[in-house]
XYZ file of C-alpha atoms in Angstrom:
693
model
C 6.156 -55.711 26.740
C 2.899 -56.448 24.744
C 3.139 -59.047 21.893
C -0.230 -58.809 20.167
C -3.682 -57.225 20.194
C -6.747 -59.340 20.451
C -10.251 -59.066 18.929
C -9.620 -55.499 17.903
C -12.396 -53.642 15.967
C -12.095 -50.015 14.902
C -13.168 -48.515 11.598
C -11.597 -50.706 8.933
C -10.243 -53.278 11.429
C -12.791 -56.047 12.138
C -12.234 -58.349 15.068
C -8.403 -58.355 14.316
C -6.037 -60.543 16.370
C -2.310 -60.535 15.827
C -1.237 -63.873 14.336
C 1.338 -65.859 16.258
C 3.915 -65.489 13.509
C 3.729 -61.651 13.621
C 4.110 -60.940 17.333
C 5.310 -57.487 18.345
C 9.040 -57.034 19.347
C 10.875 -54.459 21.244
C 10.898 -52.113 18.253
C 8.034 -52.187 15.715
C 7.745 -50.275 12.458
C 4.447 -50.237 10.507
C 4.006 -48.994 6.918
C 0.667 -48.166 5.476
C -0.624 -45.676 2.938
C -2.938 -42.981 4.173
C -6.361 -44.490 4.847
C -5.217 -48.080 5.266
C -5.652 -48.045 9.046
C -2.451 -46.844 10.628
C -3.995 -44.534 13.236
C -6.695 -47.077 14.002
C -3.988 -49.818 14.765
C -2.012 -47.294 16.842
C -5.204 -46.728 19.022
C -5.663 -50.515 19.237
C -2.133 -50.959 20.535
C -2.664 -47.931 22.953
C -5.762 -49.703 24.275
C -3.868 -52.995 24.731
C -1.233 -51.087 26.814
C -3.889 -49.309 28.854
C -5.502 -52.618 29.621
C -2.349 -53.880 31.305
C -3.053 -54.286 35.008
C -1.375 -51.564 37.154
C -0.389 -49.419 34.176
C -0.417 -45.637 34.639
C -0.171 -42.688 32.268
C 3.367 -42.052 33.257
C 4.464 -45.365 31.743
C 3.669 -44.668 28.103
C 3.855 -41.796 25.623
C 1.902 -41.296 22.406
C 2.809 -38.943 19.532
C 0.139 -38.209 16.769
C -0.621 -35.449 14.245
C -2.837 -33.858 16.949
C -0.021 -33.765 19.539
C 0.656 -30.059 19.036
C -2.929 -29.070 19.214
C -3.998 -31.383 22.061
C -0.820 -31.200 24.218
C 1.018 -28.026 23.425
C -0.987 -25.080 22.268
C -2.771 -23.035 25.151
C -5.801 -20.673 24.942
C -3.489 -17.832 23.971
C -2.302 -19.507 20.866
C 1.120 -20.007 22.481
C 3.030 -23.146 23.171
C 2.826 -24.452 26.784
C 6.023 -24.326 28.657
C 7.962 -27.565 29.110
C 9.277 -27.632 32.721
C 12.701 -29.300 32.854
C 15.354 -28.079 35.195
C 18.855 -29.496 34.845
C 21.647 -28.757 37.274
C 21.774 -26.073 40.107
C 20.636 -22.451 39.255
C 22.521 -19.493 40.506
C 21.069 -18.587 43.953
C 22.299 -14.971 43.524
C 20.002 -14.280 40.610
C 17.311 -12.810 42.895
C 19.792 -10.468 44.462
C 21.033 -9.240 41.066
C 17.451 -8.802 39.861
C 16.691 -6.618 42.883
C 19.801 -4.487 42.334
C 18.800 -3.940 38.709
C 15.341 -3.063 39.606
C 16.641 -0.349 41.909
C 18.353 1.222 39.002
C 15.102 1.587 37.009
C 13.956 5.211 36.987
C 10.276 6.261 37.133
C 9.593 8.476 34.134
C 5.975 9.477 35.115
C 6.750 12.967 36.288
C 9.014 13.677 33.443
C 6.504 12.403 30.862
C 3.707 14.520 32.395
C 5.928 17.647 32.255
C 6.555 16.985 28.489
C 2.842 16.545 27.856
C 1.989 19.700 29.684
C 4.705 21.711 27.831
C 3.375 20.329 24.430
C -0.198 21.370 25.371
C 1.019 24.924 26.232
C 2.988 25.321 23.011
C 0.134 24.002 20.991
C -2.297 26.438 22.691
C 0.074 29.423 22.196
C 0.354 28.623 18.438
C -3.475 28.223 18.117
C -4.040 31.643 19.841
C -1.641 33.410 17.414
C -3.253 31.595 14.429
C -6.756 32.482 15.460
C -5.772 36.181 16.006
C -4.464 36.439 12.499
C -6.531 34.154 10.221
C -9.895 35.081 11.612
C -12.471 32.960 9.727
C -10.017 31.970 7.067
C -9.604 28.262 6.572
C -5.884 27.960 7.459
C -4.825 24.573 8.917
C -3.715 24.566 12.503
C -0.101 23.415 12.917
C -0.456 21.225 15.843
C 2.301 20.316 18.465
C 1.011 17.351 20.443
C 3.876 14.860 20.333
C 7.672 14.512 19.984
C 7.695 14.312 16.226
C 5.502 17.421 15.735
C 7.612 19.361 18.195
C 10.769 18.456 16.211
C 9.213 19.657 12.960
C 7.028 22.662 13.847
C 9.801 25.289 13.470
C 10.803 23.961 10.070
C 7.092 24.074 9.081
C 6.746 27.755 10.005
C 10.157 28.591 8.461
C 8.946 27.165 5.175
C 5.737 29.184 5.466
C 7.744 32.392 6.096
C 10.082 31.696 3.132
C 7.109 31.129 0.704
C 5.532 34.390 1.789
C 8.714 36.438 1.440
C 8.831 35.394 -2.183
C 5.631 37.362 -2.683
C 6.107 40.452 -0.343
C 8.200 41.995 2.395
C 8.252 41.334 6.199
C 6.721 44.799 6.806
C 3.731 44.040 4.683
C 3.299 40.574 6.226
C 3.034 42.133 9.644
C 0.161 44.438 8.455
C -1.723 41.990 6.232
C -5.541 42.757 5.790
C -7.727 39.702 6.308
C -11.062 41.341 5.832
C -11.664 40.228 2.153
C -13.853 37.122 2.047
C -12.568 35.099 -0.890
C -15.163 32.228 -0.315
C -18.063 34.623 -0.359
C -16.726 36.366 -3.482
C -16.340 32.981 -5.294
C -19.901 32.032 -4.297
C -21.209 35.279 -5.597
C -19.497 34.640 -8.935
C -20.666 31.085 -9.150
C -24.255 32.017 -8.500
C -24.414 34.670 -11.380
C -27.159 33.753 -13.880
C -26.537 32.276 -17.294
C -28.828 31.732 -20.311
C -28.642 30.269 -23.742
C -30.631 31.702 -26.742
C -32.995 29.598 -28.854
C -32.255 29.319 -32.546
C -35.521 30.952 -33.988
C -34.385 31.474 -37.660
C -36.600 28.856 -39.322
C -39.605 29.765 -37.077
C -39.146 33.523 -37.857
C -38.939 32.932 -41.546
C -42.194 30.874 -41.502
C -43.882 33.371 -39.289
C -42.900 36.299 -41.610
C -44.404 34.505 -44.611
C -47.707 33.952 -42.829
C -47.906 37.592 -41.487
C -47.121 38.962 -44.998
C -49.899 36.747 -46.611
C -53.571 37.653 -47.150
C -56.248 35.032 -46.176
C -59.949 34.670 -47.314
C -62.317 33.843 -44.601
C -64.688 31.751 -46.751
C -67.004 31.414 -43.772
C -64.429 29.475 -41.817
C -65.018 30.066 -38.063
C -62.302 31.521 -35.863
C -59.939 29.153 -34.139
C -61.664 29.569 -30.785
C -64.965 28.596 -32.343
C -63.474 25.556 -33.956
C -62.085 24.453 -30.508
C -65.680 24.837 -29.122
C -67.066 22.723 -32.060
C -64.490 20.025 -31.469
C -65.537 19.697 -27.836
C -69.205 19.551 -28.927
C -68.463 16.807 -31.307
C -66.691 14.703 -28.703
C -69.531 15.252 -26.103
C -72.419 14.448 -28.490
C -70.860 11.294 -30.068
C -73.440 8.442 -30.137
C -76.175 10.721 -28.885
C -79.532 11.286 -30.439
C -80.023 14.936 -29.258
C -77.525 17.703 -28.813
C -76.602 18.402 -25.213
C -76.549 22.202 -25.761
C -79.687 22.902 -27.786
C -81.605 19.670 -27.606
C -82.067 19.423 -31.415
C -82.204 15.993 -33.128
C -78.665 15.038 -34.294
C -79.680 13.642 -37.627
C -76.805 15.565 -39.367
C -74.003 14.575 -36.800
C -71.873 13.012 -39.545
C -72.207 16.134 -41.696
C -71.108 18.300 -38.825
C -67.991 16.145 -38.340
C -67.206 16.280 -42.078
C -67.486 20.106 -42.210
C -65.358 20.413 -39.010
C -62.529 18.458 -40.633
C -62.614 20.731 -43.648
C -62.363 23.755 -41.465
C -59.485 22.349 -39.428
C -57.556 21.196 -42.434
C -57.805 24.522 -44.120
C -54.499 26.440 -44.712
C -55.856 29.333 -42.709
C -56.449 27.286 -39.590
C -53.012 25.544 -39.753
C -51.152 28.797 -40.163
C -53.149 30.523 -37.471
C -52.315 27.732 -34.980
C -48.646 28.024 -35.893
C -48.566 31.625 -35.270
C -50.298 31.244 -31.828
C -47.703 28.717 -30.753
C -44.844 30.788 -31.956
C -46.126 33.845 -30.296
C -45.870 32.021 -26.947
C -42.316 30.972 -27.709
C -41.418 34.586 -28.469
C -42.983 35.808 -25.214
C -40.933 33.311 -23.237
C -37.629 34.138 -25.034
C -38.168 37.852 -24.569
C -39.000 37.300 -20.810
C -35.833 35.159 -20.344
C -33.715 37.880 -21.941
C -35.309 40.765 -19.841
C -34.782 38.714 -16.664
C -31.108 38.315 -17.420
C -30.722 41.921 -18.191
C -32.219 42.857 -14.890
C -29.302 41.216 -13.081
C -26.753 43.567 -14.611
C -26.147 45.210 -11.162
C -25.124 41.818 -9.650
C -22.337 41.562 -12.219
C -21.298 45.075 -11.442
C -21.194 44.138 -7.691
C -18.775 41.343 -8.549
C -16.509 43.781 -10.425
C -17.626 42.674 -13.839
C -18.666 45.297 -16.333
C -21.076 43.790 -19.021
C -22.647 46.951 -20.335
C -21.712 46.296 -23.927
C -22.989 42.664 -23.753
C -26.174 43.911 -22.197
C -26.610 46.378 -25.032
C -26.318 43.678 -27.611
C -28.884 41.511 -25.766
C -31.238 44.481 -25.480
C -31.088 45.091 -29.228
C -31.876 41.458 -29.994
C -34.760 41.539 -27.465
C -36.132 44.660 -29.237
C -36.182 42.866 -32.575
C -37.974 39.909 -30.931
C -40.525 42.342 -29.502
C -41.079 43.814 -33.015
C -41.864 40.394 -34.478
C -44.123 39.617 -31.531
C -46.188 42.826 -32.121
C -46.591 42.115 -35.817
C -47.678 38.457 -35.110
C -50.217 39.817 -32.582
C -51.606 42.275 -35.179
C -52.010 39.343 -37.557
C -53.805 37.190 -35.082
C -56.219 40.077 -34.368
C -57.139 40.490 -38.080
C -55.987 37.305 -39.872
C -57.466 37.996 -43.268
C -55.478 41.251 -43.465
C -51.853 41.582 -44.811
C -49.448 42.865 -42.172
C -46.178 44.239 -43.549
C -43.126 42.892 -41.668
C -39.384 43.373 -42.149
C -37.055 40.366 -41.487
C -34.050 42.681 -41.469
C -31.031 41.969 -39.425
C -32.447 39.820 -36.655
C -30.166 36.905 -37.358
C -27.124 39.206 -37.144
C -28.542 40.525 -33.828
C -29.006 37.020 -32.466
C -25.478 36.015 -33.392
C -24.042 39.148 -31.614
C -26.191 38.426 -28.591
C -25.044 34.786 -28.419
C -21.449 36.003 -28.589
C -22.125 38.396 -25.749
C -23.441 35.664 -23.439
C -20.541 33.442 -24.366
C -18.180 36.426 -23.500
C -19.892 36.871 -20.151
C -19.439 33.183 -19.197
C -15.744 33.403 -19.965
C -15.352 36.622 -18.035
C -17.027 35.009 -14.989
C -14.936 31.783 -15.325
C -11.744 33.864 -15.626
C -12.748 35.877 -12.545
C -13.297 32.744 -10.441
C -9.897 31.342 -11.669
C -8.084 34.582 -10.789
C -9.832 34.759 -7.416
C -8.803 31.214 -6.575
C -5.174 32.117 -7.400
C -5.362 35.199 -5.374
C -6.839 33.232 -2.492
C -3.983 30.755 -2.624
C -1.499 33.555 -2.790
C -3.251 35.329 0.071
C -3.263 32.248 2.181
C 0.523 31.909 1.650
C 0.868 35.547 2.857
C -1.464 34.752 5.817
C 0.619 31.740 6.765
C 3.731 33.746 6.451
C 2.263 36.449 8.758
C 1.430 33.721 11.356
C 4.886 32.181 10.990
C 6.669 35.486 11.715
C 4.595 35.911 14.933
C 5.264 32.331 16.111
C 8.993 32.169 15.277
C 9.588 35.403 17.136
C 7.442 34.374 20.189
C 9.736 34.194 23.188
C 7.498 31.965 25.272
C 7.098 29.399 22.552
C 10.817 29.298 21.931
C 11.620 28.794 25.624
C 9.089 26.027 26.032
C 10.202 24.310 22.925
C 13.860 24.340 24.149
C 12.956 23.102 27.546
C 10.661 20.349 26.183
C 13.286 19.079 23.779
C 15.838 18.845 26.510
C 13.239 16.844 28.639
C 12.622 14.630 25.653
C 16.264 13.772 25.228
C 16.480 12.974 28.918
C 13.437 10.756 28.784
C 14.832 8.884 25.742
C 18.065 8.166 27.563
C 16.163 6.939 30.655
C 13.894 4.708 28.573
C 16.839 3.176 26.863
C 18.559 2.506 30.150
C 15.334 1.042 31.604
C 14.866 -1.149 28.494
C 18.378 -2.514 28.909
C 17.836 -3.162 32.635
C 14.517 -4.905 32.026
C 16.139 -7.112 29.415
C 18.785 -7.997 31.870
C 16.136 -8.750 34.540
C 14.071 -10.949 32.066
C 17.207 -12.976 31.210
C 17.987 -13.522 34.849
C 14.376 -14.527 35.567
C 14.364 -16.870 32.487
C 17.618 -18.546 33.807
C 15.741 -19.792 36.772
C 12.558 -20.635 34.974
C 11.714 -24.346 34.559
C 11.026 -23.785 30.909
C 14.384 -22.180 30.066
C 16.381 -25.383 29.494
C 13.905 -26.590 26.903
C 13.932 -23.379 25.068
C 17.715 -23.408 24.868
C 17.635 -27.025 23.656
C 14.869 -26.408 20.964
C 16.379 -23.122 19.766
C 19.716 -24.945 19.288
C 18.166 -27.598 17.192
C 16.111 -25.057 15.164
C 19.300 -23.057 14.488
C 21.178 -26.093 13.297
C 18.295 -26.994 10.950
C 18.410 -23.443 9.572
C 14.871 -22.608 10.795
C 14.030 -18.786 10.721
C 12.250 -18.631 14.035
C 13.000 -19.371 17.734
C 11.058 -19.897 20.941
C 10.961 -17.074 23.426
C 9.755 -17.441 27.070
C 6.706 -15.571 28.092
C 4.631 -16.133 31.224
C 6.085 -19.608 31.748
C 5.028 -20.497 28.117
C 6.655 -20.045 24.715
C 5.900 -17.678 21.889
C 7.324 -18.060 18.445
C 9.299 -15.031 17.103
C 11.604 -14.433 14.091
C 15.296 -14.730 14.787
C 15.905 -11.027 14.338
C 12.646 -9.565 15.564
C 10.397 -9.383 18.671
C 7.207 -9.833 16.587
C 5.094 -12.833 17.826
C 4.194 -15.422 15.174
C 0.982 -17.460 15.343
C 1.457 -21.202 15.492
C -0.542 -21.524 12.287
C 1.797 -19.055 10.368
C 4.590 -21.578 10.357
C 4.546 -24.391 7.808
C 2.974 -27.852 8.428
C 6.406 -29.402 8.221
C 7.822 -26.940 10.806
C 4.856 -27.653 13.106
C 5.389 -31.454 12.831
C 9.117 -30.996 13.609
C 8.473 -28.773 16.592
C 5.891 -31.205 17.878
C 8.218 -34.137 17.665
C 11.060 -32.254 19.362
C 8.748 -31.416 22.292
C 7.653 -35.037 22.480
C 11.229 -36.368 22.274
C 12.693 -33.855 24.781
C 10.037 -34.715 27.355
C 11.058 -38.362 27.335
C 14.465 -37.576 29.085
C 15.630 -36.443 32.553
C 18.544 -34.355 31.214
C 19.356 -31.622 28.596
C 21.699 -33.937 26.769
C 19.050 -36.554 26.112
C 21.131 -39.394 27.654
C 19.082 -40.439 30.692
C 15.665 -41.697 29.493
C 12.993 -41.434 32.114
C 12.888 -44.749 33.965
C 9.099 -45.001 34.352
C 8.415 -44.866 30.552
C 7.885 -48.384 29.184
C 6.023 -47.796 25.997
C 6.204 -45.171 23.190
C 3.809 -44.958 20.244
C 4.754 -42.578 17.353
C 2.050 -42.250 14.675
C 3.153 -40.910 11.313
C 5.692 -38.261 12.428
C 7.001 -37.557 8.879
C 4.818 -35.178 7.000
C 5.526 -32.096 4.788
C 9.346 -32.017 5.566
C 12.238 -31.268 3.419
C 14.930 -33.853 3.069
C 17.180 -32.233 5.716
C 14.479 -32.130 8.466
C 13.270 -35.553 7.437
C 16.683 -37.033 7.936
C 16.950 -35.443 11.456
C 13.601 -36.916 12.531
C 14.532 -40.322 11.301
C 17.609 -40.103 13.499
C 15.613 -38.945 16.429
C 13.329 -42.007 16.064
C 16.320 -44.322 15.734
C 17.530 -42.984 19.003
C 14.234 -44.153 20.566
C 14.956 -47.649 19.368
C 18.212 -47.701 21.314
C 16.656 -46.986 24.650
C 16.593 -49.999 26.922
C 13.472 -51.388 28.576
C 11.239 -49.372 26.163
C 8.928 -50.882 23.595
C 8.473 -48.621 20.564
C 5.712 -48.588 17.877
C 6.348 -46.308 14.847
C 3.841 -45.844 12.015
C 4.600 -44.161 8.685
C 3.147 -43.741 5.221
C 6.672 -43.053 3.814
C 8.256 -46.193 2.292
C 11.768 -44.508 2.116
C 11.577 -43.689 5.821
C 10.182 -47.239 6.586
C 13.292 -48.757 4.776
C 15.693 -46.405 6.536
C 14.297 -47.044 10.067
C 14.655 -50.864 9.408
C 18.146 -50.635 7.692
C 20.517 -53.223 9.308
C 17.926 -53.803 12.034
C 18.370 -56.723 14.321
C 15.413 -59.102 13.483
C 15.320 -60.320 17.056
C 14.479 -56.821 18.279
C 12.635 -55.301 15.223
C 9.321 -56.179 13.770
C 8.461 -54.858 10.254
C 4.847 -54.733 9.295
C 2.732 -53.446 6.432
C -1.011 -52.539 6.808
C -3.251 -53.247 3.843
C -6.870 -53.544 2.941
C -8.540 -56.429 1.227
C -11.221 -56.062 -1.397
C -13.966 -55.723 1.225
C -12.227 -52.717 2.721
C -11.040 -54.608 5.793
C -7.561 -53.804 7.186
C -4.980 -56.530 7.860
C -1.400 -56.548 8.918
C 1.288 -58.452 6.951
C 4.956 -58.948 7.399
C 6.771 -55.925 5.801
C 9.561 -56.284 3.253
C 11.730 -53.198 3.701
C 14.512 -54.693 1.548
C 12.736 -53.843 -1.767
C 13.123 -50.446 -3.269
C 10.381 -47.789 -3.023
C 9.863 -48.234 -6.894
C 9.338 -52.039 -6.577
C 7.040 -51.622 -3.695
C 4.839 -48.990 -5.422
C 4.914 -50.856 -8.722
C 3.781 -54.170 -7.202
C 1.068 -52.178 -5.313
C -0.211 -50.718 -8.589
C 0.129 -54.005 -10.393
C -2.130 -55.652 -7.612
C -4.659 -52.938 -7.987
C -4.806 -53.130 -11.835
C -5.881 -56.732 -11.545
C -8.980 -55.679 -9.643
C -12.072 -53.773 -10.926
C -12.816 -50.134 -10.494
C -15.793 -51.019 -8.375
C -13.695 -52.995 -6.036
C -11.391 -50.026 -5.087
C -12.415 -48.206 -1.988
C -11.974 -44.476 -1.147
C -8.506 -45.052 0.459
C -7.288 -46.779 -2.785
C -8.534 -43.924 -4.900
C -6.974 -41.372 -2.527
C -3.380 -42.657 -2.630
C -3.351 -44.188 -6.205
C -2.615 -40.871 -8.070
C 0.420 -40.097 -5.854
C 1.582 -43.712 -6.030
C 1.273 -43.678 -9.879
C 3.250 -40.436 -10.077
C 6.127 -41.887 -8.126
C 6.244 -45.049 -10.209
C 6.104 -43.082 -13.542
C 8.790 -40.749 -12.342
C 11.055 -43.585 -11.333
C 10.306 -45.466 -14.604
C 11.242 -42.379 -16.681
C 14.542 -42.042 -14.996
C 15.640 -45.258 -16.777
C 14.533 -43.871 -20.087
C 15.008 -40.065 -20.452
C 17.206 -37.303 -18.778
C 14.200 -35.238 -17.582
C 11.862 -37.445 -15.729
C 9.373 -35.005 -14.477
C 5.822 -36.443 -15.424
C 4.239 -33.060 -16.196
C 2.330 -31.569 -19.263
C 5.346 -29.260 -19.891
C 7.586 -32.336 -20.135
C 5.140 -34.373 -22.328
C 7.686 -34.966 -25.047
C 10.047 -36.803 -22.748
C 7.261 -38.684 -21.139
C 6.133 -39.830 -24.643
C 9.604 -41.081 -25.414
C 9.711 -42.841 -22.055
C 6.454 -44.709 -22.509
C 6.178 -45.081 -26.266
C 9.771 -44.715 -27.479
C 8.658 -41.826 -29.707
C 7.809 -38.154 -29.234
C 4.929 -38.067 -31.859
C 1.948 -39.981 -30.692
C -1.255 -41.164 -32.448
C -4.466 -39.394 -31.292
C -5.623 -42.325 -29.190
C -2.192 -42.616 -27.513
C -2.020 -38.829 -26.953
C -5.412 -38.947 -25.304
C -4.571 -41.691 -22.905
C -1.257 -40.055 -22.006
C -2.933 -36.648 -21.235
C -5.542 -38.413 -19.158
C -2.771 -40.127 -17.088
C -0.891 -36.809 -16.552
C -4.177 -35.176 -15.527
C -4.774 -37.755 -12.872
C -1.389 -37.813 -11.383
C -0.862 -34.074 -11.363
C -4.318 -32.551 -10.886
C -6.265 -35.224 -9.144
C -3.479 -36.102 -6.744
C -4.180 -32.687 -4.987
C -8.057 -32.987 -4.970
C -10.132 -34.336 -2.054
C -12.748 -35.806 -4.531
C -11.421 -38.064 -7.416
C -13.115 -39.791 -10.296
C -12.845 -43.571 -9.782
C -13.182 -44.511 -13.426
C -10.615 -41.901 -14.588
C -8.097 -43.083 -11.966
C -8.599 -46.722 -12.735
C -8.162 -46.190 -16.547
C -5.070 -44.261 -15.979
C -3.748 -46.966 -13.712
C -4.361 -49.748 -16.347
C -2.766 -47.585 -19.100
C 0.380 -46.959 -16.896
C 0.793 -50.645 -15.993
C 0.322 -51.652 -19.635
C 3.052 -49.251 -20.795
C 5.412 -50.013 -17.830
C 5.238 -53.763 -18.589
C 6.204 -53.352 -22.187
């Protein structure tokens, strides 16, 4: 046994030596909140053991939170097999395995025959389809696997039934596939369309101009004015004219006269007519171009002669206006008679004709699409009749189905035989006994997974499934339990955990209780208590759980048990004190908080700030149990918390603020890695002040 560690320094431990009044005993239990130095002290004890002269690795065992990762999980994310053989194995297993292997049937030839038949059926179907559908886009009904073979006849029977709702078998057998629906739809979709401009206002204005006489008053023609404008721009800021070389002493007068000419009514009206003349030309050309495509509509089976007539009449009226405007522009001062007449009526009729053409084309495309769908159903029906009556296809399908039934029976037999062989092999594997033990424990604890042997290792699978589960997919508590079970089982020479391995002299268990429910927690505590009962073995257990600490030391023999608590002083240095497992968890946590509240916020280290919110929550919850029926310290239960701390459910603003800050710290910040020191310390002071009232 070792009784102390000497001059130990690691992290928060600084040159620590075990005092003579705190020497280690056979069984030693250490309590310490997370961050106080439990793992460091465990490593110090490990070092002290390793320094014993003549000690070897077989004489001590160490369990820590990394045990699963470091000791158990292999490169394939599976759990390494634990080799432990208890008792004599059946020597006849090998003979039984060989007999079972002889019963396994090779299915290679049968499988290849099925594949070959499926290819033949698929090829025959495709040949018939291609011969009937031609270039039509009819989906191939493939038969390349068991499922498709089972369904292909039903598929073709449905096709045939659909077609027979449209026509008779005789007509299906002589269906004409020459008509190209896709081409016909493309022809329809590519037919031209136009929209007519609304020229009513422009025609009215132009009619008034054409019907009006104009006096020339020595105003140059529009083309001359355009030439003058260019001359003005070119000769700006020049002394002599670029064209004639004369002195430009009268440049400003020329500009003034030009503006008068341009702003005259005659010039404005003339420019308006010129622009409108071009618009009319473009509109007439557009209509003429559309009319020229009448034959394309005829080729698509659409008669638009009446609509073309309406467009032609409107175009003729536009041409009449265009001619009158041209006459006016040729002799602008003259009055040109023009009749507005029924041009607006003609335009309305022409627009209606174009609208009708668009609807005729759209209806034709819709009708063609429906006819194509109907035709495709007929085409599929024609294909179905040929395939369903094909003797070769029917014979191959029957033969293949029989082979598939035979293959399925052989596969099921082989699967059963292989399962029996695997069970026999597992019985002689060194890893089987441990799997049996672990699975029994997991089942007793109502775990939903088991260990399954694979390649001398273990994989995790659901109880009723063969699907492999990754080690990270089970909960942290389940991983911790699994780790400790592995650790504990390996300490014994037998499957009943009676005979402890004689060479083991020291066992260190570092914080085994984490994220476990009460049932599993109780089981692990009982496992650790069994370690205490082993003779000639010194045990060191570390925990952050005060309840577990007290339970492990309950009725413990003081001669054989040492109880210790790891704390930190104001300088962040760890020390070990005699533990007092006789006080309740509430008392322990309360005095811990009381001690902290007498310090300053600056004196608290990261470890204090880390565990304080959790400790405060436990104290508040226990305190409230004495006061109110619902002791949950949450925002939803703030009324009960108010009564518990203030003896009233309606608080003043200042009281409400402090209470909400406390609840925020113990509920939100208890789950955060980073915590505000000032907020935590203020909440601590407030909680202690209300708890002492």
